[in-house]
CSV table of C-alpha atoms in Angstrom, one decimal:
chain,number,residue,atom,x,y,z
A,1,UNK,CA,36.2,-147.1,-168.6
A,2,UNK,CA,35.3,-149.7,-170.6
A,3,UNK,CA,31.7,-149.5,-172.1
A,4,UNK,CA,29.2,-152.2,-173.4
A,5,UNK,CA,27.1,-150.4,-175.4
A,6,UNK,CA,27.5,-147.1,-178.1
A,7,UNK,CA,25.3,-144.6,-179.1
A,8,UNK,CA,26.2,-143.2,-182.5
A,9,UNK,CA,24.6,-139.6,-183.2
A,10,UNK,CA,24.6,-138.4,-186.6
A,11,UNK,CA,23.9,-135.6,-188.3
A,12,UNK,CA,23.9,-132.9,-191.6
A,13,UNK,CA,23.7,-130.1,-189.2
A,14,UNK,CA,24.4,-129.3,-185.3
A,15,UNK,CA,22.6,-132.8,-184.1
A,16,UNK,CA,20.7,-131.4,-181.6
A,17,UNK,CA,17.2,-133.1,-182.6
A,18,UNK,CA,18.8,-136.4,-182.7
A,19,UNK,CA,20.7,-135.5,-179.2
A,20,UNK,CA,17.1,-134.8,-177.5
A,21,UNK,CA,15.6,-137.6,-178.8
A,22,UNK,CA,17.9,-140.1,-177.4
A,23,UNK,CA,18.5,-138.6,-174.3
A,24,UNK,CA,14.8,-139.2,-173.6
A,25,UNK,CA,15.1,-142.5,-174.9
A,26,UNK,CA,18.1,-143.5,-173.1
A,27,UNK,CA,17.1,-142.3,-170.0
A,28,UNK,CA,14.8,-145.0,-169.5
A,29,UNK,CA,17.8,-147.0,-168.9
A,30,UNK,CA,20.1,-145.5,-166.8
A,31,UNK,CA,21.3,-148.7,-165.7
A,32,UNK,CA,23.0,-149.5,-168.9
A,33,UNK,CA,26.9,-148.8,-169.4
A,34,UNK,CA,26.4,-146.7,-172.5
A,35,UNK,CA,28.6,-143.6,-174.1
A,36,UNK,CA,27.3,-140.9,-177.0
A,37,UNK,CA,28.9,-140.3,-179.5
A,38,UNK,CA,28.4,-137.6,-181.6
A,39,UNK,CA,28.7,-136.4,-185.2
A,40,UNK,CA,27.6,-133.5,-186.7
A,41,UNK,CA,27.8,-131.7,-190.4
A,42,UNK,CA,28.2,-135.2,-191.8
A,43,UNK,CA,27.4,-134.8,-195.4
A,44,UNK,CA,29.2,-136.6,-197.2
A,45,UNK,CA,29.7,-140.3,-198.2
A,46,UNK,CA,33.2,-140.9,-197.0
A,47,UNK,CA,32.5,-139.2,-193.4
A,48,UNK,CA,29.8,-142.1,-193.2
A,49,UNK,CA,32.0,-145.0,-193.7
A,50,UNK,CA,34.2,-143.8,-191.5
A,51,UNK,CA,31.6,-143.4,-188.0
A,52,UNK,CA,30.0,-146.8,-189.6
A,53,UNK,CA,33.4,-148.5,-189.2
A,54,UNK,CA,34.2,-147.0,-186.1
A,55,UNK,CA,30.7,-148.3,-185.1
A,56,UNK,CA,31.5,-151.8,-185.9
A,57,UNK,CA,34.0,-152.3,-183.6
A,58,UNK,CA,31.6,-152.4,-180.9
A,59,UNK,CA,27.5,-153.3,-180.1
A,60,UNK,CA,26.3,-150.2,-181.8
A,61,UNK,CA,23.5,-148.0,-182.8
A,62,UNK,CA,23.8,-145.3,-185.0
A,63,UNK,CA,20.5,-142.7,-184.6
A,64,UNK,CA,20.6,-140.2,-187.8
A,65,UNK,CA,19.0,-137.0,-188.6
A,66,UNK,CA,19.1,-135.9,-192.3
A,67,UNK,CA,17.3,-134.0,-195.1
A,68,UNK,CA,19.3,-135.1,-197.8
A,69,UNK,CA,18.2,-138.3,-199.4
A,70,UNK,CA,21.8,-139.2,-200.5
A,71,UNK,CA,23.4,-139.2,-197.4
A,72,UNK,CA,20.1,-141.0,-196.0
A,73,UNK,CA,20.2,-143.9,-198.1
A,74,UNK,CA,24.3,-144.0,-197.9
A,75,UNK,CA,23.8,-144.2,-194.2
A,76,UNK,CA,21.7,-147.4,-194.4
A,77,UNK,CA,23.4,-148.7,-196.9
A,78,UNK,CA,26.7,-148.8,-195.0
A,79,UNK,CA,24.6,-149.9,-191.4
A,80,UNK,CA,23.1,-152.9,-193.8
A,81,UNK,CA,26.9,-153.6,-195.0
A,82,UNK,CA,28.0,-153.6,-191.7
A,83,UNK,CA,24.9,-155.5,-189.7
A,84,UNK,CA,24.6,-152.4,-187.2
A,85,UNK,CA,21.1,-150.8,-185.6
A,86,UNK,CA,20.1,-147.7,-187.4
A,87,UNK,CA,17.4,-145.3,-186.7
A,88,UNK,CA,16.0,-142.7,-189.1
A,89,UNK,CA,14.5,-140.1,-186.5
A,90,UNK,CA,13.6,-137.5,-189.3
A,91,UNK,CA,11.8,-139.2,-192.5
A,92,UNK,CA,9.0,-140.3,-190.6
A,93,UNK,CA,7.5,-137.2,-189.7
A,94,UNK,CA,8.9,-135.4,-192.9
A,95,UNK,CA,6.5,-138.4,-194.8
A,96,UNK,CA,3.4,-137.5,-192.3
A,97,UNK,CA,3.7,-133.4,-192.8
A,98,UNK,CA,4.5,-134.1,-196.8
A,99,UNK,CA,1.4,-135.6,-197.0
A,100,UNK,CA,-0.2,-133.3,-194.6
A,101,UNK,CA,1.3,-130.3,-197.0
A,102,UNK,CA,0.4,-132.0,-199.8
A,103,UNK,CA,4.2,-130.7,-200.8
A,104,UNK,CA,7.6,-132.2,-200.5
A,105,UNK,CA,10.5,-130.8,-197.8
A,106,UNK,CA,13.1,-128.1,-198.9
A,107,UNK,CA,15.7,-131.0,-197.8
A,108,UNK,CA,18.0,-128.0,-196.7
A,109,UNK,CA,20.3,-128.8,-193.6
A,110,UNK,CA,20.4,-126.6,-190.4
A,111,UNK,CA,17.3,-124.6,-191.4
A,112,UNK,CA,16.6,-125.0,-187.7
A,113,UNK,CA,19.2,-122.5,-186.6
A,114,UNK,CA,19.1,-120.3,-189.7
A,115,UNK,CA,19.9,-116.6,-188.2
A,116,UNK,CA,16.4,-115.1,-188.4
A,117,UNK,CA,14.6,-112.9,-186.1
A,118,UNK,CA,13.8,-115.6,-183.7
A,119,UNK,CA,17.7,-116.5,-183.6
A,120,UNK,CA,18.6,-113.0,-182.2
A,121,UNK,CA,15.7,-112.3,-179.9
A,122,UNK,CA,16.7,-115.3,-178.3
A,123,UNK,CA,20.1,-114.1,-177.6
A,124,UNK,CA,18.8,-110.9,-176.7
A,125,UNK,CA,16.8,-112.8,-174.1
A,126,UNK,CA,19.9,-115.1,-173.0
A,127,UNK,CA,22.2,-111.5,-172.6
A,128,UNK,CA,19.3,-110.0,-170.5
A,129,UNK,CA,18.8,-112.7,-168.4
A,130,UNK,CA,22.8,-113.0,-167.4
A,131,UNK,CA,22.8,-108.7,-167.3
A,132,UNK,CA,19.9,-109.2,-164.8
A,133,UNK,CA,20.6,-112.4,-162.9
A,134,UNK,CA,20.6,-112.2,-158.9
A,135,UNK,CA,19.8,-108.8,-158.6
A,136,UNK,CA,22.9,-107.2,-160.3
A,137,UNK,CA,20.9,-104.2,-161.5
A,138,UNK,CA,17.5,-103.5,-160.9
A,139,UNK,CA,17.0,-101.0,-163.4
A,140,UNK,CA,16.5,-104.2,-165.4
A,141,UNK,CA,13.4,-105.1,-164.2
A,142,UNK,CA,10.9,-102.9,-165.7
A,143,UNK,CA,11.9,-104.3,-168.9
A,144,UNK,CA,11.8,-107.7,-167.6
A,145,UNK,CA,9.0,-110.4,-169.2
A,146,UNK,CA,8.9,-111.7,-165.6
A,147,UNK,CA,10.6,-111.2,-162.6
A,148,UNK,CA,11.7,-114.2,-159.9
A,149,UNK,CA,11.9,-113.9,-156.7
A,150,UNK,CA,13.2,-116.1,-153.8
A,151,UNK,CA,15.5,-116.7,-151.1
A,152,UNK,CA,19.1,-118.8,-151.9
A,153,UNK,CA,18.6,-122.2,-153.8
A,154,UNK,CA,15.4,-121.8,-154.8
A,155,UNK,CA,16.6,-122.2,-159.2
A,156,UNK,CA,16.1,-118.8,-159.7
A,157,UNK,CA,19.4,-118.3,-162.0
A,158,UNK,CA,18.5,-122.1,-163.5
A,159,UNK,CA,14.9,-121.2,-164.6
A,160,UNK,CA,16.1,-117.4,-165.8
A,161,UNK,CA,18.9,-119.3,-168.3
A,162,UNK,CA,16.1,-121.9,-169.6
A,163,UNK,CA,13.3,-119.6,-170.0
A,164,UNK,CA,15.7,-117.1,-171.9
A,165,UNK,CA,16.0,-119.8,-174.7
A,166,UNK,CA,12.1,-119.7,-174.9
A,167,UNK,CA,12.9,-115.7,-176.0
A,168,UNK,CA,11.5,-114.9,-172.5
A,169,UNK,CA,13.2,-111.7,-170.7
A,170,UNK,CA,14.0,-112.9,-167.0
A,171,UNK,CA,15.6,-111.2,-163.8
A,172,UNK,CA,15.9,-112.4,-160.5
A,173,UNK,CA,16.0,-110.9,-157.0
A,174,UNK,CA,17.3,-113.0,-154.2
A,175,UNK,CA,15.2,-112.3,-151.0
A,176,UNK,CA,17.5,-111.8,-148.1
A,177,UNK,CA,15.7,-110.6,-144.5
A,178,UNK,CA,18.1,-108.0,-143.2
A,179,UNK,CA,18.3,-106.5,-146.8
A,180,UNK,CA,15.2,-104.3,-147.5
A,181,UNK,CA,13.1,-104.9,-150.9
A,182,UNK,CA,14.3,-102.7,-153.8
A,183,UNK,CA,11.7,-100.0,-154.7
A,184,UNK,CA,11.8,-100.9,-158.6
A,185,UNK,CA,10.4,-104.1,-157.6
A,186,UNK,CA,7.2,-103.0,-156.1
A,187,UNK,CA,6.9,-101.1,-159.9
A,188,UNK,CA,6.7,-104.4,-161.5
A,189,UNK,CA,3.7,-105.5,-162.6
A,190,UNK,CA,1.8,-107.8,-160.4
A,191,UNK,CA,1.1,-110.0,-163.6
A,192,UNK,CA,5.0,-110.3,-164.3
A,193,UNK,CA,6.4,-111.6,-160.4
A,194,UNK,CA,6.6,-114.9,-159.4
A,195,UNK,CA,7.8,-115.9,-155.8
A,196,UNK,CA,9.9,-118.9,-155.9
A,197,UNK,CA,9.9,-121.5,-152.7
A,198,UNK,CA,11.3,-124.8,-151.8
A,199,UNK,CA,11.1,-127.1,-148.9
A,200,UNK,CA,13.2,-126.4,-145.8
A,201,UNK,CA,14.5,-130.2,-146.3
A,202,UNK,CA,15.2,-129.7,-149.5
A,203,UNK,CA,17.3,-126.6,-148.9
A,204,UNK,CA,19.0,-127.8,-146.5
A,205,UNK,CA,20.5,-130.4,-148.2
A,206,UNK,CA,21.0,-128.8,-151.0
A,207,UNK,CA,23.0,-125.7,-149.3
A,208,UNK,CA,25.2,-128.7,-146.9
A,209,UNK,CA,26.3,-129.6,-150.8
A,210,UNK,CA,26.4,-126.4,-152.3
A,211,UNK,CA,29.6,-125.2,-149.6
A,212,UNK,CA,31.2,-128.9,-149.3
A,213,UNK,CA,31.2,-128.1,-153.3
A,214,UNK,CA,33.0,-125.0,-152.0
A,215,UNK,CA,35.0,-126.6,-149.6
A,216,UNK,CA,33.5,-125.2,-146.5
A,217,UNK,CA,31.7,-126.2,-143.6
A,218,UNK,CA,28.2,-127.3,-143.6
A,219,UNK,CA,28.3,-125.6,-140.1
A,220,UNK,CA,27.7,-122.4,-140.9
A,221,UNK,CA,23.9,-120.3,-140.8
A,222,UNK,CA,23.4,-120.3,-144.4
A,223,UNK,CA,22.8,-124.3,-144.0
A,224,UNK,CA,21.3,-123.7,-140.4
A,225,UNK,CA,18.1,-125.3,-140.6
A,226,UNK,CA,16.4,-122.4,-138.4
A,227,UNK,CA,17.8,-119.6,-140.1
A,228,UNK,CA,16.0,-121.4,-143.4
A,229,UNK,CA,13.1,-121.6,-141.9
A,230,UNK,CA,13.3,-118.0,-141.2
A,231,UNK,CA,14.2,-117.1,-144.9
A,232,UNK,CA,11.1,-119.2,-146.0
A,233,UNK,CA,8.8,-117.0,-143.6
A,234,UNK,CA,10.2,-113.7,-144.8
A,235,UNK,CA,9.7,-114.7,-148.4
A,236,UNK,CA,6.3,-116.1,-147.7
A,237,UNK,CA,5.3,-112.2,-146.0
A,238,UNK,CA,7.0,-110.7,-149.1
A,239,UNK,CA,4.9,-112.8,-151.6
A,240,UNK,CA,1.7,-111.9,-149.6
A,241,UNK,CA,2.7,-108.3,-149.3
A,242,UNK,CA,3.2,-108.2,-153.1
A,243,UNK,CA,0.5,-110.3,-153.8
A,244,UNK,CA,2.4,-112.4,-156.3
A,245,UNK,CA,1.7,-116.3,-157.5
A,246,UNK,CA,4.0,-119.0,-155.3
A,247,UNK,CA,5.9,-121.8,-156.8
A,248,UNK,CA,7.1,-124.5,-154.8
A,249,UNK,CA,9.9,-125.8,-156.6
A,250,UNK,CA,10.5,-129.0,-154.8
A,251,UNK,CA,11.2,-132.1,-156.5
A,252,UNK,CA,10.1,-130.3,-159.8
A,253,UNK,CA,12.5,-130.4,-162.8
A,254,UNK,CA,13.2,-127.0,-164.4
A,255,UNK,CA,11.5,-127.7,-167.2
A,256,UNK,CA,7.8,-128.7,-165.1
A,257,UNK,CA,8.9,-125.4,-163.0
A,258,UNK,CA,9.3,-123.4,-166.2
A,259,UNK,CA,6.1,-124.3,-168.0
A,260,UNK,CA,4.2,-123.0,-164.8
A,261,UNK,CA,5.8,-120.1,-164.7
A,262,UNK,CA,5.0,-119.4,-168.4
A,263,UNK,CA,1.4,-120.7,-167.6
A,264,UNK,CA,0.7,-118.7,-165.3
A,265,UNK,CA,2.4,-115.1,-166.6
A,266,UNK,CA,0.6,-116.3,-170.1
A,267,UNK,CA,4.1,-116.2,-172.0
A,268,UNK,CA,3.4,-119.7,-172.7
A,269,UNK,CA,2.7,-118.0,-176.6
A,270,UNK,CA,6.4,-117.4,-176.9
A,271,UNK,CA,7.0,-121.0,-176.4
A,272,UNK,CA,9.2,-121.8,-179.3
């Protein structure tokens, strides 16, 4: 595929500031024919000529993140050689805090992702949520920050895996009518449950896709549109009978679904 414009990411460490940054930029123009391409641990001058070159070749613009004012001003330099687009995401807000500080930057790469305490009880949090995910062992869940709970489709395993990189412990219990409620679950604090629910539309559609995905027939019950009406009932009595907040995930991203549920369970303090 041939593409009219390039995205150049570049970066001392993993790139992953720069990465976010453009993504929300550049999806306010999704109807552009644009690739990423990314560069990270650049640190050095001769790794910079070589992405400005390869930048050249096309209608370019390189978006940097750096600490090290060497690189930084090699960067420009070579985008000002070349006549490409360059944007410095870091400096400005290392300039507004410096003078906020009253004190200069460390200008140490990757001090973002140094192996700290926060590093590992966020993998602890990542392991926990796949040890616990779909209701693989319910001994899990009094040590659970929260538990979800909802019928198929309802981005129970999506919002467990997000909110585990907030350092959040999450299980999830799928509710299924002929399969009774676990005891350990009525243990839980009310405090820590959330009941997850979706539109029957939405479900619908979105279990049709999940088993063509699969390569199976949309004709089956588990994309019957009465037998999801039914799973949205029983769920709806187990909610009530637990006494538990509701989230209607519908047209919600994962992140707007996620900040509720942190909201609401007042983890929103572990937000990192």
């Amino acid at each position: 595929m041939d593409y009219q414009y390039y995205v150049f990411i570049v970066s001392d460490s993993l790139g992953e500031t720069a990465s976010h940054v453009a993504k929300a930029a550049m999806n306010q123009y999704l109807n552009k024919n644009y690739i990423v391409k990314k560069y990270n641990y650049v640190r050095d001058a001769d790794a910079v000529k070589e992405i400005v070159v390869e930048a050249s070749k096309h209608k370019s613009i390189i978006l940097f993140t750096t600490v090290m004012d060497d690189l930084k001003r090699i960067i420009i330099d070579e985008c000002d050689r070349f006549k490409i687009q360059y944007h410095d995401i870091l400096t400005p807000i290392l300039d507004q805090f410096s003078q906020f500080f009253d004190d200069k930057p460390m200008a140490t790469p990757g001090t973002m992702y140094k192996l700290d305490d926060d590093y590992f009880e966020r993998v602890a949090a990542i392991e926990f949520a796949v040890k616990y995910d779909d209701g693989k062992d319910m001994r899990g869940l009094k040590h659970a920050d929260v538990v979800l709970l909802g019928i198929s489709r309802t981005s129970k395993t999506p919002l467990s895996m997000y909110l585990s990189h907030k350092n959040i412990k999450v299980a999830n219990v799928p509710l299924v009518p002929e399969i009774p409620l676990a005891k350990e679950i009525f243990q839980v604090p009310k405090h820590k449950l959330i009941g997850l629910t979706n539109s029957p539309e939405k479900l619908n559609e979105i279990r049709i896709e999940r088993l063509k995905a699969l390569g199976l027939s949309s004709d089956v019950e588990y994309a019957n549109y009465d037998r999801i009406l039914q799973e949205l009932e029983y769920a709806d009595r187990v909610y009530k009978q637990l006494g538990c907040p509701i989230i209607n995930v519908a047209n919600k991203a994962i992140e707007e679904t996620a900040s509720i549920i942190m909201e609401i369970t007042g983890l929103n303090t572990k937000f990192k």
